Each structure stands twice: as structure tokens, then as C-alpha cells.
GROMACS .gro file of C-alpha atoms in nm:
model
  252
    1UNK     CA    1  -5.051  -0.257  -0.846
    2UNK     CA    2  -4.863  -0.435  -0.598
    3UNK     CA    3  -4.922  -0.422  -0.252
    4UNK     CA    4  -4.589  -0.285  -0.078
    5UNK     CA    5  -4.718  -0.218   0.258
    6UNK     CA    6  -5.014  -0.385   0.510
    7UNK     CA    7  -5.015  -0.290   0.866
    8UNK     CA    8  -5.308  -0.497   1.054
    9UNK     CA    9  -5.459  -0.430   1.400
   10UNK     CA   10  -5.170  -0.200   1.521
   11UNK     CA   11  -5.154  -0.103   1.918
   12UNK     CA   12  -4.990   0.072   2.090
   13UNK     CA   13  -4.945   0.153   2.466
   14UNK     CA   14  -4.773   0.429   2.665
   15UNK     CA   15  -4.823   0.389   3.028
   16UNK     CA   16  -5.217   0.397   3.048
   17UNK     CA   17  -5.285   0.550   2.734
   18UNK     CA   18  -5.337   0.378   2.383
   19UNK     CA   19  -5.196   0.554   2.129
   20UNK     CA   20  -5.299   0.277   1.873
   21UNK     CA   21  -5.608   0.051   1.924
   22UNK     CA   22  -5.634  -0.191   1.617
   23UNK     CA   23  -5.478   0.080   1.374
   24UNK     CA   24  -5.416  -0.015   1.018
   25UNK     CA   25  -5.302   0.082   0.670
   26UNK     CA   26  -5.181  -0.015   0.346
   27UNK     CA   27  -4.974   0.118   0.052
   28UNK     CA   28  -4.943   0.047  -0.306
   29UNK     CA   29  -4.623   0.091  -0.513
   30UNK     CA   30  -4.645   0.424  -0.661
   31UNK     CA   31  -4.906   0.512  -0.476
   32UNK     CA   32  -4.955   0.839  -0.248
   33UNK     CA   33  -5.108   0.800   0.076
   34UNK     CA   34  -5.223   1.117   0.244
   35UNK     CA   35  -5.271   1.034   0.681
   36UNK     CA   36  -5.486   1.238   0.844
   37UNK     CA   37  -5.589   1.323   1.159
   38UNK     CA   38  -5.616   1.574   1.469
   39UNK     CA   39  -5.307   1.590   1.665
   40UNK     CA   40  -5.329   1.272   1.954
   41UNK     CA   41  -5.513   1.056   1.663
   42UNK     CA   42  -5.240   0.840   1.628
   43UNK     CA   43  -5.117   0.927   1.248
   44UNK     CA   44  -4.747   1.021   1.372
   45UNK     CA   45  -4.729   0.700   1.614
   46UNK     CA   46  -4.831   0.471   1.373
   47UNK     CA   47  -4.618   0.575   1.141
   48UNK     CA   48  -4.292   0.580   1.382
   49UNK     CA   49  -4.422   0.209   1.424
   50UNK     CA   50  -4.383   0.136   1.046
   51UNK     CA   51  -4.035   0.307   1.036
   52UNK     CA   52  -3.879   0.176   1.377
   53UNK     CA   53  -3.873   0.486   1.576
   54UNK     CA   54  -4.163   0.255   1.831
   55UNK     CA   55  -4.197  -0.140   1.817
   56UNK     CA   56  -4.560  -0.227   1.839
   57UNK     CA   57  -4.715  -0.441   2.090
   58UNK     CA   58  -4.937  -0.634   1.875
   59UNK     CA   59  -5.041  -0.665   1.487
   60UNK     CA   60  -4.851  -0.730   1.219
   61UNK     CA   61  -4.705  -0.550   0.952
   62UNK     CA   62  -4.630  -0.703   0.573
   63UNK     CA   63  -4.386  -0.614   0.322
   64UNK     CA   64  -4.441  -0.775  -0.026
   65UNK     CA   65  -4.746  -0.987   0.132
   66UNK     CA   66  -4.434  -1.098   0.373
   67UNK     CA   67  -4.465  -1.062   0.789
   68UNK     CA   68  -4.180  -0.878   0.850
   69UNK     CA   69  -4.050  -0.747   1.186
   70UNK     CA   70  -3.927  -0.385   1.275
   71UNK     CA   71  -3.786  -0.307   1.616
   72UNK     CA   72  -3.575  -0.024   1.492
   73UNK     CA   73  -3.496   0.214   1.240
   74UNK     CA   74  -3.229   0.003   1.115
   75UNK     CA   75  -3.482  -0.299   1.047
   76UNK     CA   76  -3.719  -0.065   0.859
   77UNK     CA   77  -3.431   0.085   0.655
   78UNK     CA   78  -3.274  -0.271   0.538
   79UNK     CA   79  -3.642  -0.309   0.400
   80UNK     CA   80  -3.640   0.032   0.169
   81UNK     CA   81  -3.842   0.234   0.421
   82UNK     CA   82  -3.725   0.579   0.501
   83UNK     CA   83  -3.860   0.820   0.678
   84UNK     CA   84  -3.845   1.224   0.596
   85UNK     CA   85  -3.931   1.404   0.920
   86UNK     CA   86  -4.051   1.742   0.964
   87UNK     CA   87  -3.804   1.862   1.063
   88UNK     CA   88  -3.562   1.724   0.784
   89UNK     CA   89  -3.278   1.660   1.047
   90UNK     CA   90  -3.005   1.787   0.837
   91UNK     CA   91  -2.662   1.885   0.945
   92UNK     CA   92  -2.664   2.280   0.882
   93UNK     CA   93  -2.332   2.317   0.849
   94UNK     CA   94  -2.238   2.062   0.575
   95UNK     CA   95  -2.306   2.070   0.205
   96UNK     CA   96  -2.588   1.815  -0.029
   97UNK     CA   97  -2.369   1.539  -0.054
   98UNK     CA   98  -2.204   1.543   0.320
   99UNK     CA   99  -2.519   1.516   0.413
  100UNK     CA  100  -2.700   1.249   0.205
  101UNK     CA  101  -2.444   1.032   0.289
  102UNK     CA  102  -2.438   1.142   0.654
  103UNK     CA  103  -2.366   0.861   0.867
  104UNK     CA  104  -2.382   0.568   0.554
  105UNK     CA  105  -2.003   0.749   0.425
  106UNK     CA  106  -1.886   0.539   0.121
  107UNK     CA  107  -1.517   0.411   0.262
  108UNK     CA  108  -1.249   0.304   0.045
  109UNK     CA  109  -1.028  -0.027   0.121
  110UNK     CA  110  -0.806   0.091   0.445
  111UNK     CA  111  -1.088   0.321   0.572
  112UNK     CA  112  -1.079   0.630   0.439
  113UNK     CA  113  -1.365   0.800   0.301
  114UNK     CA  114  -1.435   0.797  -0.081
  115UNK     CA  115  -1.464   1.108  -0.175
  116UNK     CA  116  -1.509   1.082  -0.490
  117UNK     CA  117  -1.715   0.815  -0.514
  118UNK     CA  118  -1.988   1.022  -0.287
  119UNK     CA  119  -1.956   1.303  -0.485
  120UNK     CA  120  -2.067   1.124  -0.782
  121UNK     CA  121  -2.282   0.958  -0.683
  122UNK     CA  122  -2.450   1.275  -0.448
  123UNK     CA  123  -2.451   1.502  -0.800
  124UNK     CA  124  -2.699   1.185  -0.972
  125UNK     CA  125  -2.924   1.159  -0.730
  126UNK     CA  126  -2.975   1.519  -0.683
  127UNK     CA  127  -2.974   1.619  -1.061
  128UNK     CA  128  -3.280   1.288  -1.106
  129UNK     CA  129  -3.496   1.487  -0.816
  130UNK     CA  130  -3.417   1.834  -0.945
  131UNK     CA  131  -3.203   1.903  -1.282
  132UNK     CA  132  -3.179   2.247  -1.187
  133UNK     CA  133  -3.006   2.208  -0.823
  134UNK     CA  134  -2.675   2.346  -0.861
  135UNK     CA  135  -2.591   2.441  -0.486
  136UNK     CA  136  -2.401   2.125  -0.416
  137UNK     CA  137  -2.144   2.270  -0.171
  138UNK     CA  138  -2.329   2.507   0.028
  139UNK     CA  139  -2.418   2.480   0.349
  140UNK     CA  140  -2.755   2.342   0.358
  141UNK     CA  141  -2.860   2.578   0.649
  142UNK     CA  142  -2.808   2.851   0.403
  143UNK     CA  143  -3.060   2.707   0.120
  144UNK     CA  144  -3.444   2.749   0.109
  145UNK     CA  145  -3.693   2.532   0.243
  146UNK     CA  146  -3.739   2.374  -0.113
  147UNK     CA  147  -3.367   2.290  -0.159
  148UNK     CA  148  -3.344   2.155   0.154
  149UNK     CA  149  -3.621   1.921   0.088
  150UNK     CA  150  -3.465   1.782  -0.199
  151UNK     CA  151  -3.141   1.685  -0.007
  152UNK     CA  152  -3.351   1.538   0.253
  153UNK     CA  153  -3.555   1.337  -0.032
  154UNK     CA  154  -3.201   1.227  -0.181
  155UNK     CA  155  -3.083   1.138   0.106
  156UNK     CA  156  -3.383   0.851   0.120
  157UNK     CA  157  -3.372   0.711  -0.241
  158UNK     CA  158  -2.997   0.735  -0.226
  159UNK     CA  159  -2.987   0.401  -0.002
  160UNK     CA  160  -3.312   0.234  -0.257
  161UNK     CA  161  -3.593   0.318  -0.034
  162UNK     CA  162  -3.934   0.172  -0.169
  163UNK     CA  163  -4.151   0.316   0.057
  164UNK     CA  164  -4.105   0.737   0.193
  165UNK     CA  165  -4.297   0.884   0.448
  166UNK     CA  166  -4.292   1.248   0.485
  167UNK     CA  167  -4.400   1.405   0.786
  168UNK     CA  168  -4.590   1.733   0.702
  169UNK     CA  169  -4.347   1.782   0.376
  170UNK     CA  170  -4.469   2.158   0.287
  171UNK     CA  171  -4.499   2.313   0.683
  172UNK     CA  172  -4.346   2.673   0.636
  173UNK     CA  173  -4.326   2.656   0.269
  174UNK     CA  174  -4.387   2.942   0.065
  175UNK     CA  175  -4.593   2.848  -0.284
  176UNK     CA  176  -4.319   2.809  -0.525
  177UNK     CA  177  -4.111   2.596  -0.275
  178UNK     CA  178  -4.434   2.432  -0.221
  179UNK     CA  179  -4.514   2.350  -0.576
  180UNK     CA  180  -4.134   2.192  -0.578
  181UNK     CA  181  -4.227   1.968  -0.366
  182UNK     CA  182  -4.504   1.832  -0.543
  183UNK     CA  183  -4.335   1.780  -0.833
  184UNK     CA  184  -4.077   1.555  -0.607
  185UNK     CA  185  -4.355   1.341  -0.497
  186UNK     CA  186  -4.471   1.315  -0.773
  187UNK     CA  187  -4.157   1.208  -0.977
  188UNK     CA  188  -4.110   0.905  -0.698
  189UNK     CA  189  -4.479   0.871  -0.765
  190UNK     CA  190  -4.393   0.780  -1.139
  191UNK     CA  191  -4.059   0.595  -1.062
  192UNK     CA  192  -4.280   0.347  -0.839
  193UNK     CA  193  -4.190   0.441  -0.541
  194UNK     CA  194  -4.504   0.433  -0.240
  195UNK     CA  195  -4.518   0.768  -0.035
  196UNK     CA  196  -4.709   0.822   0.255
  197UNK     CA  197  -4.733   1.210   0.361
  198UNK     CA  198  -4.874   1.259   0.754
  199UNK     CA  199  -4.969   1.642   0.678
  200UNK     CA  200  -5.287   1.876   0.829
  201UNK     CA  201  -5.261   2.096   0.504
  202UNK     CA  202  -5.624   1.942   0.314
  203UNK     CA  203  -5.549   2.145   0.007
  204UNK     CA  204  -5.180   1.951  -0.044
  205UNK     CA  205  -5.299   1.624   0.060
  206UNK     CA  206  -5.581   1.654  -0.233
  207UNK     CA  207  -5.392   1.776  -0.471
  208UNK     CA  208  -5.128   1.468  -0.433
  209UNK     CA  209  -5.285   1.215  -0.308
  210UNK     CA  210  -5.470   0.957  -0.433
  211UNK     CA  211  -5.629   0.778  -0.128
  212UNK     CA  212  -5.684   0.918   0.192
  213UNK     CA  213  -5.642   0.754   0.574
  214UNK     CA  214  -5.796   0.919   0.819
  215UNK     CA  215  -5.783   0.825   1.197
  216UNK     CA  216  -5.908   0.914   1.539
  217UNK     CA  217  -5.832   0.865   1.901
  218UNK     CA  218  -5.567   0.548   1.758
  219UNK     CA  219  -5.829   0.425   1.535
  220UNK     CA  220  -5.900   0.416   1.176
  221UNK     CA  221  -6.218   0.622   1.090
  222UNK     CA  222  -6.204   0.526   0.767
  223UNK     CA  223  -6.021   0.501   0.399
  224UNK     CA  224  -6.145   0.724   0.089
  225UNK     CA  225  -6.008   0.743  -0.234
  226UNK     CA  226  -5.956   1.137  -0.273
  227UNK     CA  227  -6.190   1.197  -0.602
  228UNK     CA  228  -6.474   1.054  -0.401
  229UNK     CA  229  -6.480   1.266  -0.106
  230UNK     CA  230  -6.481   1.686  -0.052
  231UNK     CA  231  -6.296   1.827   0.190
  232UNK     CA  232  -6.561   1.911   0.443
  233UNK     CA  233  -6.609   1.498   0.390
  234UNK     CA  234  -6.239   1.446   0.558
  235UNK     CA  235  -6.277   1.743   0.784
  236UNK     CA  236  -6.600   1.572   0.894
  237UNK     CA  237  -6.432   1.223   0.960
  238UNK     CA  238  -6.131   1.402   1.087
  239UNK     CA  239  -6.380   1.604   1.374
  240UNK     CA  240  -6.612   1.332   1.413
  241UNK     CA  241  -6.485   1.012   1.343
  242UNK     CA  242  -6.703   0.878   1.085
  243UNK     CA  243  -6.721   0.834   0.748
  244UNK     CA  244  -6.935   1.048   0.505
  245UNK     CA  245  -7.313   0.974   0.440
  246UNK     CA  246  -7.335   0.752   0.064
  247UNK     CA  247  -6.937   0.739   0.048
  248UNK     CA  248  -6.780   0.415  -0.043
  249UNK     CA  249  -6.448   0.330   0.136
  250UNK     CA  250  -6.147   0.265  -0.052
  251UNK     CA  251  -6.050  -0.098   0.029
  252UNK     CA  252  -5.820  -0.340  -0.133
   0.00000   0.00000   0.00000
């Protein structure tokens, strides 16, 4: 596998607190990274680092085994990141394909919008996440929780993002919507794509991912490849801050 994604001795101050203190990761191309953590441990800031939301004040992050720098969302975008948050910050009152091209419209010579060519382009990308999503005009406030994150996922790999992070992808899912959602990660999974998913729900993050981060008070406690760990391991490290008793860490 190739390494897509190294972030080394990440920190991160606000005022007098350190919301990072020599936090790290990495991610491998179609790979899924599960980030763990009690709320305060860091996970979410170190993640706006990665996509731009928060520059960091020092470390270094590497892209391809390449430094790279990201002061803003537009940096980590040019470099296939994307970021899918919780909250899936989509326009309610447009349709799929107004709003995966929300703000990156496709305009023809003399400025006006091509229609057309955003259509087309909005059906493929939808129909490769989810063959059976016909609701292409509708509103998206008006679709379930599971349609909704499928434009939000388009919306990312539309513009060739490499790397996704998802921020708590199945909150307020029911099962079925739930189980969609796997099956989207796990599709980009195959294509190549590296996914990290920031969630608190153990039973998801197990069942998709393949390595686990876990952090604590801006540190890294420690990473586990999922088959080697239980759950009361990670709730352990996640309550504790240290790794299991006779569990190897997953290091490249």
C-alpha cells in the first residue's frame, strides 16, 4: 500500500490550552481509519488541521511521502482531501446536483452556468455511489439521512478527492440508512480511496475499519489494527489513555 497521508508531531494552541501536543497519524490508500477519542481529545482538531479548517503551529504533514503545506481549506482541497462534516452542510433547498457542485458551478465560455454539463456529470457520480438513487431533483432537505449522505459523499469524489474524512458519518441514522453508509465507505474503500471516520459509535468503527487511532488530552494513546483489539481494549485506551496489556501497535 502506499502511504497517502503522515501527520508528525502535530500542536496545537488556543490561548493557554493545547489542543494538540505532538499528535500524529497516517493513512494508507484504501485504507479506513477509524479516530477515536472522548470529546476535548483532540480527534476533531487534528483533523480540521489536516483539512485546513486550523493551520498548525508546528509538525509536519506529508502527502505522497511529500511535506506539503495547508493553511486553508482550499490548500487541502487542491491536494484531493475533502472533508464530510457532521453536519453534511448541504443547501436544503436545492436538489443532488445543485448541490454537489455548490460553489465549484461548471461555467460555459461567456459565464453562464453549464447546465448540462453538471447534470451529467451529477447523475454519474451519484449512480457509481448508489445505482439505485433516483431523487435527483428533490430538495435534499426532503430526503433521508442516507440519501443525503450520498450527495454529501458525491459532492467530495466529484472534485477527485484521495483522501475523505467523515465526521461521525452514521449520527442519527436509523439501521438501514446506516448499513448504506457502509456500503459507501466501503465502495471508496475498493476504488482506493483513504477514509478517515472521527465517530464515538465502537460498533461502526469495527465493523469498517481496519486500524484504529485513538487519542487523549491532544495526544496519541496509541494505534491498533482493529482484529487485534476488543472493544473494552479501545474503550480502555479511550478512558485511560493507554494501550492494552500484550497488544501490539499497528505501526508502519
Amino acid at each position: 500500500m502506499t502511504t497517502l497521508v503522515e501527520m508528525h508531531d502535530i500542536h496545537k494552541q488556543f490561548g493557554g490550552v493545547a489542543a494538540l501536543d505532538g499528535a500524529e497519524l497516517w493513512l494508507e490508500a484504501g485504507e479506513v481509519l477509524g479516530l477515536l477519542g472522548h470529546n476535548g481529545a483532540g480527534k476533531s482538531t487534528l483533523v480540521k488541521v489536516l483539512c485546513g479548517a486550523y493551520p498548525a503551529d508546528r509538525g509536519e504533514i506529508l502527502l505522497d511521502g511529500q511535506r506539503v503545506e495547508i493553511r486553508n481549506p482550499r490548500d487541502a482541497r487542491k491536494l484531493g482531501i475533502e472533508t464530510i462534516h457532521q453536519t453534511l452542510a448541504l443547501a436544503d433547498n436545492l436538489d443532488a446536483v445543485a448541490n454537489i457542485f455548490l460553489g465549484r458551478e461548471i461555467v460555459k465560455w461567456g459565464g453562464a452556468l453549464d447546465q448540462a454539463a453538471m447534470e451529467h456529470a451529477g447523475r454519474n457520480v451519484l449512480a457509481r455511489l448508489n445505482p439505485n438513487f433516483t431523487n435527483h431533483h428533490v430538495p435534499v432537505g426532503s430526503l433521508s439521512g442516507g440519501q443525503r449522505q450520498v450527495v454529501a459523499i458525491a459532492r467530495a469524489i466529484q472534485f477527485q478527492a484521495r483522501v475523505l474524512v467523515m465526521d461521525e458519518p452514521t449520527a442519527a441514522l436509523g439501521p438501514a440508512e446506516t448499513a448504506m453508509v457502509g456500503d459507501l465507505v466501503r465502495r471508496l474503500q475498493s476504488e482506493g480511496m483513504g477514509l478517515i471516520i472521527v465517530s464515538h459509535d465502537l460498533h461502526d468503527v469495527f465493523s469498517l475499519c481496519g486500524r484504529l487511532t485513538v487519542m487523549k488530552t491532544g495526544r496519541p494513546v496509541g494505534h491498533v489494527r482493529t482484529e487485534d483489539v476488543t472493544q473494552d481494549d479501545v474503550l480502555g485506551m479511550i478512558i485511560a489513555g493507554r494501550m492494552p496489556v500484550q497488544t501490539r501497535a499497528a505501526r508502519v
